[in-house]
Every structure is written in C-alpha cells, then in structure tokens.
C-alpha cells in the first residue's frame, strides 16, 4: 500500500457565543464545561476545516493513483494530539486551568448547506486571529487577537452562519431541521479513552464521493463534542483536548492520508505452472509513463504459435500510470519448462492504434518454488544499493523519484538476488530516541529486472528523512536501519 497526503486549505476554532477568531493558533483546543474557575473563553468550542484535494484529484485523474486493480482506496483524517508525547500529562491541567479531558467522543460532521441539506453551500473564511482572548495589549502593532470572521456568528465580513455555531445542539429547530445536530451528516465518530489519542477519522466514503462527483457543494467539515457534553451542567471544572493545527511549527501538521494499492509483483522471471501469476506491461513515451485509451487485452500463445484455449482475451487493469497487469491462474503444460508468449492487444493512445506487443515468459515446474527436505534454510544477510536518491542528498519538494533497490548478499558487490520479500519504511527523527513515522512498512515493487519504489516529495514536509529496509526469510524478519538518509528542502 502506498500513501498520499493532502493538507488543509483553511481552518478555525469556533468559540461558543464569541466573535473571537483563532485561525492562526498552532493549537486546536476543543473544550467544554461552563464554569467560572478559568480565564475566558467559557462554554465549548468546535473546530472547522476544509481540505485541498486539488493534487489528490490530479493524481487520480492521471492514473498515478488508480483503483483499476482494487477498490481499496481509503482516506483517513490524521491530527496529532498535543499530549501524546508524555503520559505524565494525563489528568493534569492546561495553562488556562482546564482539566485534560478523558472518556469522550468526538464527532466529524459535514458543514451543512444554508438550509441544512438544501440551499447554497455556506462559504466561509478562516481568519487571521491567534489568541483565544484579548490580553489588553495597547501596542498598535499587536495582531494576535482578532474578532474578524469567521467566528461563532459570522462566515465572512458580510455574511453569517445560517445558525450561530453552524448547528443547534438541542435539536429544537422546527423550520430548518437540517441545521439541528440530528440533521447533520455525520462522517465518523471516534472514542477517546485517555484523551491523549490522535484523531484518526475515516473519511473514505466522503472523499470518494467528492472525487467521483456523487457528493457536491461541500465547503468543509467540523469536529465537535456530542451535544450531551456541550450542554452538560453541574461541573466543577472545564475540560479540553488539544491537537496541532496547520499553523504548527512542528512536524505534526494535520493531513488527510490516502492509502491505495499500487504494488507490483511481476512473475515473468518466476512463472510457476498452475499458480496464480501476474504479468505486467509498462508503457512509456519519451521516457514518461503513459496510459492507453482503454485497458488492453492479453492472449497467451504457446511455443508452436497457437493460442492457448481459455487464455485468450484476458482482461487487464491499470495498477498505476503506465503500468498494466494481467492475472493468469492455472496455466499448465505437459512438459515444463517451456516458452510462452503474452500478446497485448488493443493498444491505443489518443485515438492512435498501436501494434500488438509480444513478450515472453518461461513456464516453470509447479514445485519449482518449494524446497522440501530434512534441512532448514539458513537465513541470509543482505546488502542494498540505491539508485534515484543519493545518500545525504538535498531534494527539492517538487521532485518525484523512482528509487531502484539492488538487493544482494551482504559483503558482495556482484550477486544481486531475485524473488526477495522486501519492505521499506520512511520516518523522521525527533531528538535522539524518537522516530516519527511518515510511511509504515510497504512492500517494495518487484519487476522482471529488479526492485523499486516511488518517492513523491510533493506531499512531504521539509525535513531530514530516513529509510529502513526489512527482509523476510526463513521465519526471520531482519531490519536494516537508516540504509538511506536525505533531506527534503523547499523550492525558493
């Protein structure tokens, strides 16, 4: 599985019955509890945001991100909790006197239209505020406190929310019930047992609907407590939970994580009789990947030049831009090994029909990938060479790199290995002992002539990055730390 990150377009925290704007604050503070033992603001808050899906949509339209071979594309909203670093913060108070909240649910909802489910979308601006309340600074250059929109009442300078705070949390509206909490589109709900968990909202159905055009007019989403907590009375303390906002100066900027399956496991060099095998076709024009107008068809031809019954007109799918896959199951022969040809037909680009393409593969004995006997396999030690990113290279955050990986026996320079189950992981470091994961263990693509993975810097935050490699062999899982390190820098 590969991932792609989309970041926030705008966001703000709405404070109950207040004109205060805190859009530029590095912390999103969601609080509840109407008591007087804290500094203002009192009451409760809600967080609203919108996502920039422009690059994600472009990646999907171009086929770089494809669901042609699988429908398993998921979208997860991720926001890092400001307390996740230190368990000692549990059950303590913030600098504003609020107790850190525990045992609660947060709701992710879609910002409703003007009349709830009908009418025009409610357009809003994020604002330029920072502080949650006015410290009374007389310096005219102080710009930390702002009551400019958006806020609890206003969306822009000349317009307001259809209902203050976006929706009614007592469900008491009768004319426009879509603006009651009960009328909202709830995207996901997450429970927080200790209050230091990160936000991980599943937005798959919502984002896929927007991409495919079945959901329109969306101007963002909101995160809030259940009305039962917002309206709770009789408390002796206020409670809050904090998350890093898009304006954080740390690595923990919130984002939408899109996961999709673009794994390539090409069996052209290890095609075993009777097995489930995959063959791939790679399409280029002037060195760049291209897509065909329609998916090709595949015919299997035997060594005598005849079409193999049951293996003609096989359908293919688009794995990623310029890479097509055909799955072949159950192909056998009386005598093996023997040579076969895979013929790819129906190749058209921008209406221009191209000649069929023929490739070859050798059908190997069915038991060729088994080793059965009285001895166990000795685990191997591996070494790695990389091509595409240099050690300690500084890379612009506009690059997309194909990283070729040569997997070989350790301490050798001329024995590259085939058919190795290898994975890579990407992370950054915080201090001496903390690794912040950027991408979890992901299988490295295996083609007919080697191994590679794609590394897209355009969705990465400038930082120093590290890549680990993991290999599975004979029940051993060996991890090779910091095999590659490099920096991503901003393009000026």
CSV table of C-alpha atoms in Angstrom, one decimal:
chain,number,residue,atom,x,y,z
A,1,UNK,CA,0.0,0.0,0.0
A,2,UNK,CA,1.2,3.5,-0.9
A,3,UNK,CA,0.0,6.7,0.7
A,4,UNK,CA,-0.6,10.3,-0.4
A,5,UNK,CA,-1.1,13.2,1.9
A,6,UNK,CA,-3.4,16.2,1.3
A,7,UNK,CA,-3.3,19.2,3.6
A,8,UNK,CA,-5.7,21.7,5.0
A,9,UNK,CA,-6.9,24.6,2.8
A,10,UNK,CA,-8.3,26.6,5.8
A,11,UNK,CA,-9.4,26.0,9.4
A,12,UNK,CA,-10.7,27.8,12.5
A,13,UNK,CA,-12.0,27.2,16.0
A,14,UNK,CA,-15.5,28.5,16.8
A,15,UNK,CA,-16.0,29.5,20.4
A,16,UNK,CA,-19.5,29.4,21.8
A,17,UNK,CA,-21.2,32.8,21.7
A,18,UNK,CA,-17.9,34.6,20.8
A,19,UNK,CA,-16.6,36.7,18.0
A,20,UNK,CA,-13.0,35.6,18.7
A,21,UNK,CA,-11.1,34.2,15.8
A,22,UNK,CA,-8.1,31.8,16.5
A,23,UNK,CA,-7.4,30.5,13.0
A,24,UNK,CA,-3.6,31.1,13.1
A,25,UNK,CA,-3.1,29.5,16.6
A,26,UNK,CA,-0.8,26.4,16.3
A,27,UNK,CA,-3.1,24.5,18.7
A,28,UNK,CA,-6.7,23.5,18.2
A,29,UNK,CA,-8.3,23.4,21.6
A,30,UNK,CA,-11.7,21.7,21.9
A,31,UNK,CA,-13.2,22.4,25.4
A,32,UNK,CA,-16.4,22.1,27.3
A,33,UNK,CA,-17.8,22.9,30.7
A,34,UNK,CA,-19.5,26.2,31.7
A,35,UNK,CA,-17.8,27.1,35.0
A,36,UNK,CA,-16.0,30.2,36.2
A,37,UNK,CA,-12.7,28.8,37.5
A,38,UNK,CA,-10.8,29.6,34.3
A,39,UNK,CA,-10.0,32.6,32.2
A,40,UNK,CA,-12.3,33.3,29.3
A,41,UNK,CA,-13.4,31.9,26.9
A,42,UNK,CA,-16.0,29.8,28.7
A,43,UNK,CA,-18.5,27.3,27.3
A,44,UNK,CA,-17.4,25.0,24.5
A,45,UNK,CA,-15.7,25.1,21.1
A,46,UNK,CA,-16.0,23.5,17.7
A,47,UNK,CA,-13.3,23.1,15.0
A,48,UNK,CA,-13.9,23.6,11.3
A,49,UNK,CA,-11.6,22.9,8.4
A,50,UNK,CA,-11.5,22.4,4.6
A,51,UNK,CA,-9.1,20.2,2.6
A,52,UNK,CA,-7.2,21.0,-0.5
A,53,UNK,CA,-8.0,18.0,-2.7
A,54,UNK,CA,-6.6,19.5,-5.9
A,55,UNK,CA,-3.4,17.5,-6.1
A,56,UNK,CA,-5.1,14.3,-5.0
A,57,UNK,CA,-7.7,14.6,-7.7
A,58,UNK,CA,-5.0,15.3,-10.3
A,59,UNK,CA,-3.1,12.2,-9.2
A,60,UNK,CA,-6.3,10.1,-9.6
A,61,UNK,CA,-7.3,11.6,-12.9
A,62,UNK,CA,-3.8,10.9,-14.3
A,63,UNK,CA,-3.8,7.3,-13.1
A,64,UNK,CA,-0.9,7.7,-10.8
A,65,UNK,CA,-3.3,6.8,-8.0
A,66,UNK,CA,-5.5,4.1,-9.5
A,67,UNK,CA,-8.3,1.8,-8.3
A,68,UNK,CA,-8.3,-0.1,-11.5
A,69,UNK,CA,-6.9,-3.3,-9.9
A,70,UNK,CA,-8.6,-2.8,-6.5
A,71,UNK,CA,-11.3,-0.8,-4.9
A,72,UNK,CA,-9.4,-0.5,-1.6
A,73,UNK,CA,-8.6,3.2,-1.6
A,74,UNK,CA,-9.1,4.7,1.9
A,75,UNK,CA,-8.9,8.2,3.3
A,76,UNK,CA,-8.1,8.9,6.9
A,77,UNK,CA,-8.0,12.3,8.6
A,78,UNK,CA,-5.0,12.5,11.0
A,79,UNK,CA,-4.4,15.1,13.7
A,80,UNK,CA,-1.7,14.7,16.3
A,81,UNK,CA,-2.7,15.1,20.0
A,82,UNK,CA,-0.5,17.7,21.8
A,83,UNK,CA,-0.4,15.3,24.8
A,84,UNK,CA,0.6,12.1,23.1
A,85,UNK,CA,4.3,12.7,23.8
A,86,UNK,CA,4.1,12.3,27.6
A,87,UNK,CA,1.8,10.2,29.7
A,88,UNK,CA,2.6,12.4,32.7
A,89,UNK,CA,0.3,15.0,31.2
A,90,UNK,CA,-2.7,12.7,31.8
A,91,UNK,CA,-5.2,14.1,34.3
A,92,UNK,CA,-3.3,17.4,34.6
A,93,UNK,CA,-4.4,20.9,33.8
A,94,UNK,CA,-3.5,23.2,30.9
A,95,UNK,CA,-2.0,26.6,31.4
A,96,UNK,CA,-5.6,28.0,31.1
A,97,UNK,CA,-6.8,26.0,34.1
A,98,UNK,CA,-8.7,23.3,32.1
A,99,UNK,CA,-8.5,19.7,33.1
A,100,UNK,CA,-7.4,17.4,30.2
A,101,UNK,CA,-10.5,15.6,29.0
A,102,UNK,CA,-10.8,11.8,29.2
A,103,UNK,CA,-13.6,9.3,28.2
A,104,UNK,CA,-15.3,11.3,25.5
A,105,UNK,CA,-16.3,11.0,21.8
A,106,UNK,CA,-15.6,13.5,19.0
A,107,UNK,CA,-17.9,13.7,16.0
A,108,UNK,CA,-16.8,14.6,12.5
A,109,UNK,CA,-19.6,16.3,10.6
A,110,UNK,CA,-20.1,17.9,7.2
A,111,UNK,CA,-20.7,21.6,7.3
A,112,UNK,CA,-24.4,21.8,6.2
A,113,UNK,CA,-25.8,24.0,3.4
A,114,UNK,CA,-27.7,27.2,4.1
A,115,UNK,CA,-31.0,25.4,4.8
A,116,UNK,CA,-29.3,22.2,6.1
A,117,UNK,CA,-29.5,19.6,3.4
A,118,UNK,CA,-30.7,22.1,0.8
A,119,UNK,CA,-29.8,25.6,-0.4
A,120,UNK,CA,-26.4,27.0,-1.3
A,121,UNK,CA,-23.2,25.9,0.4
A,122,UNK,CA,-22.1,28.0,3.3
A,123,UNK,CA,-18.8,29.7,2.1
A,124,UNK,CA,-16.5,30.8,5.0
A,125,UNK,CA,-13.1,32.4,5.6
A,126,UNK,CA,-10.6,31.1,8.1
A,127,UNK,CA,-9.5,34.5,9.6
A,128,UNK,CA,-6.3,35.9,11.0
A,129,UNK,CA,-6.6,35.6,14.8
A,130,UNK,CA,-4.3,33.9,17.2
A,131,UNK,CA,-5.1,34.4,20.9
A,132,UNK,CA,-8.3,33.0,22.5
A,133,UNK,CA,-8.9,36.2,24.4
A,134,UNK,CA,-7.8,39.8,24.5
A,135,UNK,CA,-4.9,40.4,26.8
A,136,UNK,CA,-5.4,44.2,26.6
A,137,UNK,CA,-2.1,44.9,24.8
A,138,UNK,CA,-2.1,48.5,23.8
A,139,UNK,CA,0.7,48.2,21.3
A,140,UNK,CA,-0.9,49.1,18.0
A,141,UNK,CA,1.4,46.6,16.2
A,142,UNK,CA,0.0,43.7,18.2
A,143,UNK,CA,-2.1,41.5,15.8
A,144,UNK,CA,-2.5,38.4,17.9
A,145,UNK,CA,-6.2,39.0,18.9
A,146,UNK,CA,-8.9,39.3,16.2
A,147,UNK,CA,-12.6,39.3,16.0
A,148,UNK,CA,-12.7,39.2,12.2
A,149,UNK,CA,-14.6,36.3,10.6
A,150,UNK,CA,-15.0,33.5,10.7
A,151,UNK,CA,-16.3,33.0,14.2
A,152,UNK,CA,-19.3,31.7,16.1
A,153,UNK,CA,-21.7,34.1,14.3
A,154,UNK,CA,-20.0,35.1,11.0
A,155,UNK,CA,-18.7,33.3,7.9
A,156,UNK,CA,-17.3,36.4,6.2
A,157,UNK,CA,-17.4,40.1,6.7
A,158,UNK,CA,-20.9,40.4,5.0
A,159,UNK,CA,-22.5,37.1,5.9
A,160,UNK,CA,-23.2,34.8,8.8
A,161,UNK,CA,-23.9,31.2,9.5
A,162,UNK,CA,-27.5,30.1,8.9
A,163,UNK,CA,-27.5,29.2,12.5
A,164,UNK,CA,-24.9,30.5,15.0
A,165,UNK,CA,-22.2,28.0,15.6
A,166,UNK,CA,-23.3,26.1,12.4
A,167,UNK,CA,-26.0,23.9,14.1
A,168,UNK,CA,-28.4,23.7,17.0
A,169,UNK,CA,-27.2,21.2,19.7
A,170,UNK,CA,-30.7,20.9,21.3
A,171,UNK,CA,-32.5,19.8,18.1
A,172,UNK,CA,-35.1,22.4,18.8
A,173,UNK,CA,-35.3,24.0,15.3
A,174,UNK,CA,-38.5,23.2,13.5
A,175,UNK,CA,-38.4,25.1,10.3
A,176,UNK,CA,-34.9,24.1,9.1
A,177,UNK,CA,-34.3,20.7,10.8
A,178,UNK,CA,-31.2,20.1,8.7
A,179,UNK,CA,-29.5,22.7,11.0
A,180,UNK,CA,-30.2,20.6,14.1
A,181,UNK,CA,-27.4,18.3,15.3
A,182,UNK,CA,-29.8,15.4,14.4
A,183,UNK,CA,-29.9,16.6,10.8
A,184,UNK,CA,-26.2,16.8,10.2
A,185,UNK,CA,-24.3,14.3,8.0
A,186,UNK,CA,-22.1,12.5,10.5
A,187,UNK,CA,-18.9,11.3,8.7
A,188,UNK,CA,-17.3,9.4,11.6
A,189,UNK,CA,-17.2,9.2,15.4
A,190,UNK,CA,-14.1,8.4,17.5
A,191,UNK,CA,-13.9,7.5,21.1
A,192,UNK,CA,-11.0,8.8,23.3
A,193,UNK,CA,-10.4,6.7,26.4
A,194,UNK,CA,-7.4,8.6,27.9
A,195,UNK,CA,-7.6,11.9,26.0
A,196,UNK,CA,-4.1,11.7,24.5
A,197,UNK,CA,-5.1,9.7,21.4
A,198,UNK,CA,-4.6,11.1,17.9
A,199,UNK,CA,-7.5,11.9,15.6
A,200,UNK,CA,-8.0,9.1,13.1
A,201,UNK,CA,-11.3,9.8,11.4
A,202,UNK,CA,-12.3,7.5,8.4
A,203,UNK,CA,-13.4,9.8,5.6
A,204,UNK,CA,-13.2,7.2,2.8
A,205,UNK,CA,-16.9,7.3,1.8
A,206,UNK,CA,-16.9,11.1,2.0
A,207,UNK,CA,-13.8,11.8,-0.1
A,208,UNK,CA,-14.5,9.1,-2.6
A,209,UNK,CA,-18.0,10.6,-3.1
A,210,UNK,CA,-16.4,14.1,-3.7
A,211,UNK,CA,-13.8,12.6,-6.2
A,212,UNK,CA,-16.5,10.7,-8.1
A,213,UNK,CA,-19.0,13.6,-8.1
A,214,UNK,CA,-21.7,11.9,-6.0
A,215,UNK,CA,-21.2,14.5,-3.2
A,216,UNK,CA,-21.2,18.1,-4.2
A,217,UNK,CA,-21.3,21.6,-2.6
A,218,UNK,CA,-19.1,20.6,0.3
A,219,UNK,CA,-17.3,23.6,2.0
A,220,UNK,CA,-15.7,21.7,4.8
A,221,UNK,CA,-16.2,19.7,7.9
A,222,UNK,CA,-16.3,20.2,11.6
A,223,UNK,CA,-15.1,18.4,14.8
A,224,UNK,CA,-17.1,18.7,18.0
A,225,UNK,CA,-18.2,17.0,21.2
A,226,UNK,CA,-21.6,15.4,21.4
A,227,UNK,CA,-24.3,17.8,22.4
A,228,UNK,CA,-24.6,16.0,25.7
A,229,UNK,CA,-21.2,17.2,26.7
A,230,UNK,CA,-21.6,20.7,25.2
A,231,UNK,CA,-24.8,21.2,27.2
A,232,UNK,CA,-23.6,19.4,30.4
A,233,UNK,CA,-24.2,21.3,33.7
A,234,UNK,CA,-23.2,20.9,37.3
A,235,UNK,CA,-19.4,20.6,36.6
A,236,UNK,CA,-16.8,22.0,38.9
A,237,UNK,CA,-14.1,22.0,36.2
A,238,UNK,CA,-13.6,22.8,32.5
A,239,UNK,CA,-12.2,20.1,30.2
A,240,UNK,CA,-10.2,20.2,27.0
A,241,UNK,CA,-8.2,18.3,24.4
A,242,UNK,CA,-5.6,19.8,22.1
A,243,UNK,CA,-4.4,19.0,18.6
A,244,UNK,CA,-1.7,20.5,16.4
A,245,UNK,CA,-3.2,22.8,13.8
A,246,UNK,CA,-2.0,23.6,10.2
A,247,UNK,CA,-0.1,26.6,11.7
A,248,UNK,CA,2.1,24.4,14.0
A,249,UNK,CA,5.9,25.0,13.8
A,250,UNK,CA,6.4,21.3,14.4
A,251,UNK,CA,6.4,18.3,12.0
A,252,UNK,CA,2.9,17.4,13.2
A,253,UNK,CA,0.8,19.3,10.7
A,254,UNK,CA,-2.7,17.7,10.2
A,255,UNK,CA,-3.4,16.0,6.9
A,256,UNK,CA,-5.7,13.6,5.0
A,257,UNK,CA,-3.9,10.3,4.3
A,258,UNK,CA,-5.0,8.4,1.2
A,259,UNK,CA,-4.0,4.7,1.1
A,260,UNK,CA,-4.1,2.8,-2.2
A,261,UNK,CA,-2.6,-0.4,-3.6
A,262,UNK,CA,-0.2,0.0,-6.4
A,263,UNK,CA,2.1,-2.9,-5.6
A,264,UNK,CA,3.8,-4.6,-8.5
A,265,UNK,CA,4.8,-8.3,-8.1
A,266,UNK,CA,5.9,-9.4,-11.6
A,267,UNK,CA,6.1,-13.2,-12.1
A,268,UNK,CA,7.8,-13.0,-15.5
A,269,UNK,CA,11.0,-14.4,-14.1
A,270,UNK,CA,9.3,-16.9,-11.8
A,271,UNK,CA,6.1,-18.1,-13.5
A,272,UNK,CA,5.2,-21.4,-11.9
A,273,UNK,CA,2.8,-23.9,-13.6
A,274,UNK,CA,-0.7,-23.9,-12.0
A,275,UNK,CA,0.0,-21.0,-9.7
A,276,UNK,CA,-1.7,-17.6,-9.5
A,277,UNK,CA,0.8,-15.4,-11.6
A,278,UNK,CA,0.9,-11.8,-12.6
A,279,UNK,CA,2.4,-10.3,-15.8
A,280,UNK,CA,2.8,-6.6,-16.4
A,281,UNK,CA,3.1,-4.2,-19.3
A,282,UNK,CA,5.0,-0.9,-18.9
A,283,UNK,CA,4.1,1.9,-21.3
A,284,UNK,CA,6.3,4.9,-22.0
A,285,UNK,CA,6.5,7.8,-24.4
A,286,UNK,CA,9.8,9.8,-24.5
A,287,UNK,CA,10.7,8.4,-21.1
A,288,UNK,CA,7.4,9.2,-19.4
A,289,UNK,CA,4.7,6.8,-18.3
A,290,UNK,CA,1.5,7.0,-20.5
A,291,UNK,CA,-1.9,5.4,-20.2
A,292,UNK,CA,-3.8,3.8,-23.0
A,293,UNK,CA,-7.2,5.0,-24.1
A,294,UNK,CA,-8.7,1.7,-22.9
A,295,UNK,CA,-7.3,-1.3,-21.0
A,296,UNK,CA,-5.5,-3.8,-23.3
A,297,UNK,CA,-6.4,-7.5,-23.7
A,298,UNK,CA,-4.0,-10.4,-23.4
A,299,UNK,CA,-3.7,-13.6,-25.3
A,300,UNK,CA,-1.3,-16.4,-24.3
A,301,UNK,CA,0.5,-18.2,-27.2
A,302,UNK,CA,2.3,-21.5,-26.9
A,303,UNK,CA,5.7,-22.4,-28.3
A,304,UNK,CA,4.0,-23.7,-31.5
A,305,UNK,CA,2.4,-20.3,-32.2
A,306,UNK,CA,-1.1,-21.3,-31.2
A,307,UNK,CA,-3.5,-19.5,-28.9
A,308,UNK,CA,-4.0,-21.4,-25.6
A,309,UNK,CA,-7.6,-22.3,-25.0
A,310,UNK,CA,-9.1,-20.5,-22.0
A,311,UNK,CA,-6.3,-17.9,-22.0
A,312,UNK,CA,-7.4,-15.5,-24.8
A,313,UNK,CA,-8.9,-12.1,-24.4
A,314,UNK,CA,-7.8,-11.8,-20.8
A,315,UNK,CA,-8.8,-8.5,-19.2
A,316,UNK,CA,-6.2,-6.2,-17.7
A,317,UNK,CA,-6.2,-3.4,-15.1
A,318,UNK,CA,-4.3,-0.2,-14.5
A,319,UNK,CA,-2.1,-0.5,-11.4
A,320,UNK,CA,-0.6,3.0,-11.7
A,321,UNK,CA,0.2,5.4,-14.5
A,322,UNK,CA,1.6,3.4,-17.5
A,323,UNK,CA,1.6,0.0,-15.7
A,324,UNK,CA,-1.0,-2.6,-16.6
A,325,UNK,CA,-1.5,-6.1,-15.0
A,326,UNK,CA,-3.0,-9.3,-16.2
A,327,UNK,CA,-3.7,-12.2,-13.8
A,328,UNK,CA,-3.1,-15.7,-15.1
A,329,UNK,CA,-4.3,-18.6,-13.0
A,330,UNK,CA,-4.0,-22.3,-13.7
A,331,UNK,CA,-1.8,-22.3,-16.8
A,332,UNK,CA,-0.1,-25.7,-17.1
A,333,UNK,CA,1.7,-27.8,-19.8
A,334,UNK,CA,2.6,-31.4,-20.4
A,335,UNK,CA,6.3,-30.7,-20.5
A,336,UNK,CA,7.9,-28.0,-18.4
A,337,UNK,CA,9.9,-25.8,-18.5
A,338,UNK,CA,8.5,-24.4,-21.8
A,339,UNK,CA,8.3,-21.0,-23.5
A,340,UNK,CA,5.1,-19.0,-23.8
A,341,UNK,CA,4.3,-15.6,-25.3
A,342,UNK,CA,1.9,-13.0,-23.8
A,343,UNK,CA,0.4,-10.9,-26.6
A,344,UNK,CA,-1.0,-7.5,-25.5
A,345,UNK,CA,-3.6,-6.1,-28.0
A,346,UNK,CA,-6.0,-3.1,-28.3
A,347,UNK,CA,-3.3,-0.6,-27.6
A,348,UNK,CA,-4.4,2.9,-28.5
A,349,UNK,CA,-3.1,6.3,-27.3
A,350,UNK,CA,-5.1,9.5,-28.0
A,351,UNK,CA,-7.0,7.6,-30.7
A,352,UNK,CA,-3.9,6.3,-32.4
A,353,UNK,CA,-3.9,2.5,-32.7
A,354,UNK,CA,-0.5,0.8,-31.9
A,355,UNK,CA,0.8,-2.6,-32.9
A,356,UNK,CA,0.3,-5.5,-30.6
A,357,UNK,CA,3.2,-6.1,-28.2
A,358,UNK,CA,4.5,-9.6,-27.5
A,359,UNK,CA,6.6,-10.6,-24.5
A,360,UNK,CA,8.0,-14.0,-23.4
A,361,UNK,CA,8.0,-15.9,-20.2
A,362,UNK,CA,9.1,-19.4,-19.2
A,363,UNK,CA,6.6,-21.7,-17.6
A,364,UNK,CA,8.4,-23.4,-14.7
A,365,UNK,CA,7.6,-26.7,-12.8
A,366,UNK,CA,4.9,-26.3,-10.3
A,367,UNK,CA,7.1,-27.4,-7.4
A,368,UNK,CA,9.9,-25.1,-8.5
A,369,UNK,CA,9.3,-22.6,-5.7
A,370,UNK,CA,9.3,-25.2,-3.0
A,371,UNK,CA,12.2,-26.6,-1.0
A,372,UNK,CA,11.2,-29.8,0.9
A,373,UNK,CA,13.6,-32.0,2.7
A,374,UNK,CA,15.4,-32.7,6.0
A,375,UNK,CA,17.3,-29.4,6.4
A,376,UNK,CA,16.2,-25.9,7.1
A,377,UNK,CA,17.1,-22.9,5.1
A,378,UNK,CA,19.9,-20.7,6.6
A,379,UNK,CA,18.7,-17.1,7.0
A,380,UNK,CA,20.6,-14.7,4.7
A,381,UNK,CA,22.2,-11.4,5.4
A,382,UNK,CA,21.5,-8.7,2.8
A,383,UNK,CA,23.1,-5.6,1.4
A,384,UNK,CA,21.5,-2.8,-0.5
A,385,UNK,CA,22.4,-0.3,-3.2
A,386,UNK,CA,20.1,2.6,-4.1
A,387,UNK,CA,19.8,4.5,-7.4
A,388,UNK,CA,17.5,7.5,-7.6
A,389,UNK,CA,18.3,9.2,-4.2
A,390,UNK,CA,21.8,9.7,-3.1
A,391,UNK,CA,23.0,9.3,0.4
A,392,UNK,CA,22.6,12.7,2.2
A,393,UNK,CA,21.2,14.3,-0.9
A,394,UNK,CA,19.2,17.5,-0.6
A,395,UNK,CA,16.0,17.1,-2.7
A,396,UNK,CA,13.5,19.8,-3.7
A,397,UNK,CA,10.0,19.3,-2.6
A,398,UNK,CA,8.8,19.3,-6.2
A,399,UNK,CA,10.6,16.0,-7.2
A,400,UNK,CA,9.1,12.6,-7.8
A,401,UNK,CA,11.9,10.0,-7.7
A,402,UNK,CA,12.0,6.3,-8.8
A,403,UNK,CA,14.3,4.6,-6.3
A,404,UNK,CA,15.8,1.4,-7.6
A,405,UNK,CA,16.9,-1.0,-5.0
A,406,UNK,CA,19.6,-3.6,-5.6
A,407,UNK,CA,19.2,-6.5,-3.1
A,408,UNK,CA,22.3,-8.6,-2.8
A,409,UNK,CA,24.1,-10.9,-0.5
A,410,UNK,CA,25.9,-9.0,2.2
A,411,UNK,CA,29.5,-8.1,1.7
A,412,UNK,CA,29.3,-8.8,-2.1
A,413,UNK,CA,29.2,-6.5,-5.0
A,414,UNK,CA,28.1,-8.8,-7.8
A,415,UNK,CA,25.4,-11.2,-6.5
A,416,UNK,CA,22.0,-9.4,-6.8
A,417,UNK,CA,19.2,-11.6,-5.6
A,418,UNK,CA,15.8,-12.3,-7.2
A,419,UNK,CA,12.5,-13.1,-5.5
A,420,UNK,CA,13.2,-11.5,-2.2
A,421,UNK,CA,10.3,-10.3,0.0
A,422,UNK,CA,11.5,-6.8,1.0
A,423,UNK,CA,9.8,-3.7,2.5
A,424,UNK,CA,10.7,-0.1,3.2
A,425,UNK,CA,9.7,2.4,5.9
A,426,UNK,CA,10.1,6.2,5.9
A,427,UNK,CA,10.4,8.3,9.1
A,428,UNK,CA,11.9,11.4,10.6
A,429,UNK,CA,13.7,11.7,13.9
A,430,UNK,CA,12.8,13.8,17.0
A,431,UNK,CA,15.7,14.1,19.3
A,432,UNK,CA,18.0,11.0,19.8
A,433,UNK,CA,15.4,8.3,20.5
A,434,UNK,CA,12.1,9.2,18.8
A,435,UNK,CA,11.2,8.1,15.3
A,436,UNK,CA,8.1,9.8,13.8
A,437,UNK,CA,6.6,7.5,11.1
A,438,UNK,CA,5.9,9.0,7.7
A,439,UNK,CA,5.1,5.8,5.9
A,440,UNK,CA,4.7,2.4,7.5
A,441,UNK,CA,6.3,-0.8,6.2
A,442,UNK,CA,5.4,-1.0,2.4
A,443,UNK,CA,6.3,-3.9,0.1
A,444,UNK,CA,9.0,-2.9,-2.5
A,445,UNK,CA,7.8,-3.4,-6.1
A,446,UNK,CA,9.4,-6.4,-7.9
A,447,UNK,CA,9.7,-6.2,-11.7
A,448,UNK,CA,11.2,-8.6,-14.2
A,449,UNK,CA,14.6,-6.8,-13.9
A,450,UNK,CA,14.7,-5.6,-10.3
A,451,UNK,CA,13.2,-3.8,-7.4
A,452,UNK,CA,12.0,-0.2,-6.9
A,453,UNK,CA,9.6,2.1,-5.1
A,454,UNK,CA,8.4,5.6,-6.0
A,455,UNK,CA,9.1,8.5,-3.7
A,456,UNK,CA,6.9,11.6,-4.1
A,457,UNK,CA,8.3,14.7,-2.3
A,458,UNK,CA,5.4,17.0,-3.2
A,459,UNK,CA,3.3,15.8,-0.2
A,460,UNK,CA,6.2,15.7,2.3
A,461,UNK,CA,7.1,18.4,4.8
A,462,UNK,CA,10.7,19.7,4.5
A,463,UNK,CA,12.9,17.7,7.0
A,464,UNK,CA,15.6,15.1,7.2
A,465,UNK,CA,14.2,11.7,6.3
A,466,UNK,CA,15.4,8.1,6.9
A,467,UNK,CA,14.6,4.9,5.1
A,468,UNK,CA,14.8,1.4,6.8
A,469,UNK,CA,14.7,-1.8,4.8
A,470,UNK,CA,13.1,-5.1,6.1
A,471,UNK,CA,13.6,-8.6,4.6
A,472,UNK,CA,11.6,-11.7,5.5
A,473,UNK,CA,13.5,-15.0,5.1
A,474,UNK,CA,13.1,-18.4,6.8
A,475,UNK,CA,10.9,-17.0,9.5
A,476,UNK,CA,13.4,-14.3,10.2
A,477,UNK,CA,12.5,-10.7,10.0
A,478,UNK,CA,15.6,-8.6,9.6
A,479,UNK,CA,15.5,-4.8,9.8
A,480,UNK,CA,18.3,-2.8,8.4
A,481,UNK,CA,18.3,0.7,10.0
A,482,UNK,CA,19.0,4.0,8.2
A,483,UNK,CA,20.0,2.4,4.9
A,484,UNK,CA,19.3,5.8,3.3
A,485,UNK,CA,19.0,9.3,4.6
A,486,UNK,CA,18.4,12.6,2.8
A,487,UNK,CA,16.8,16.0,3.2
A,488,UNK,CA,13.8,17.5,1.6
A,489,UNK,CA,14.1,21.3,1.2
A,490,UNK,CA,11.7,24.0,0.0
A,491,UNK,CA,12.0,25.3,-3.5
A,492,UNK,CA,12.5,29.1,-3.3
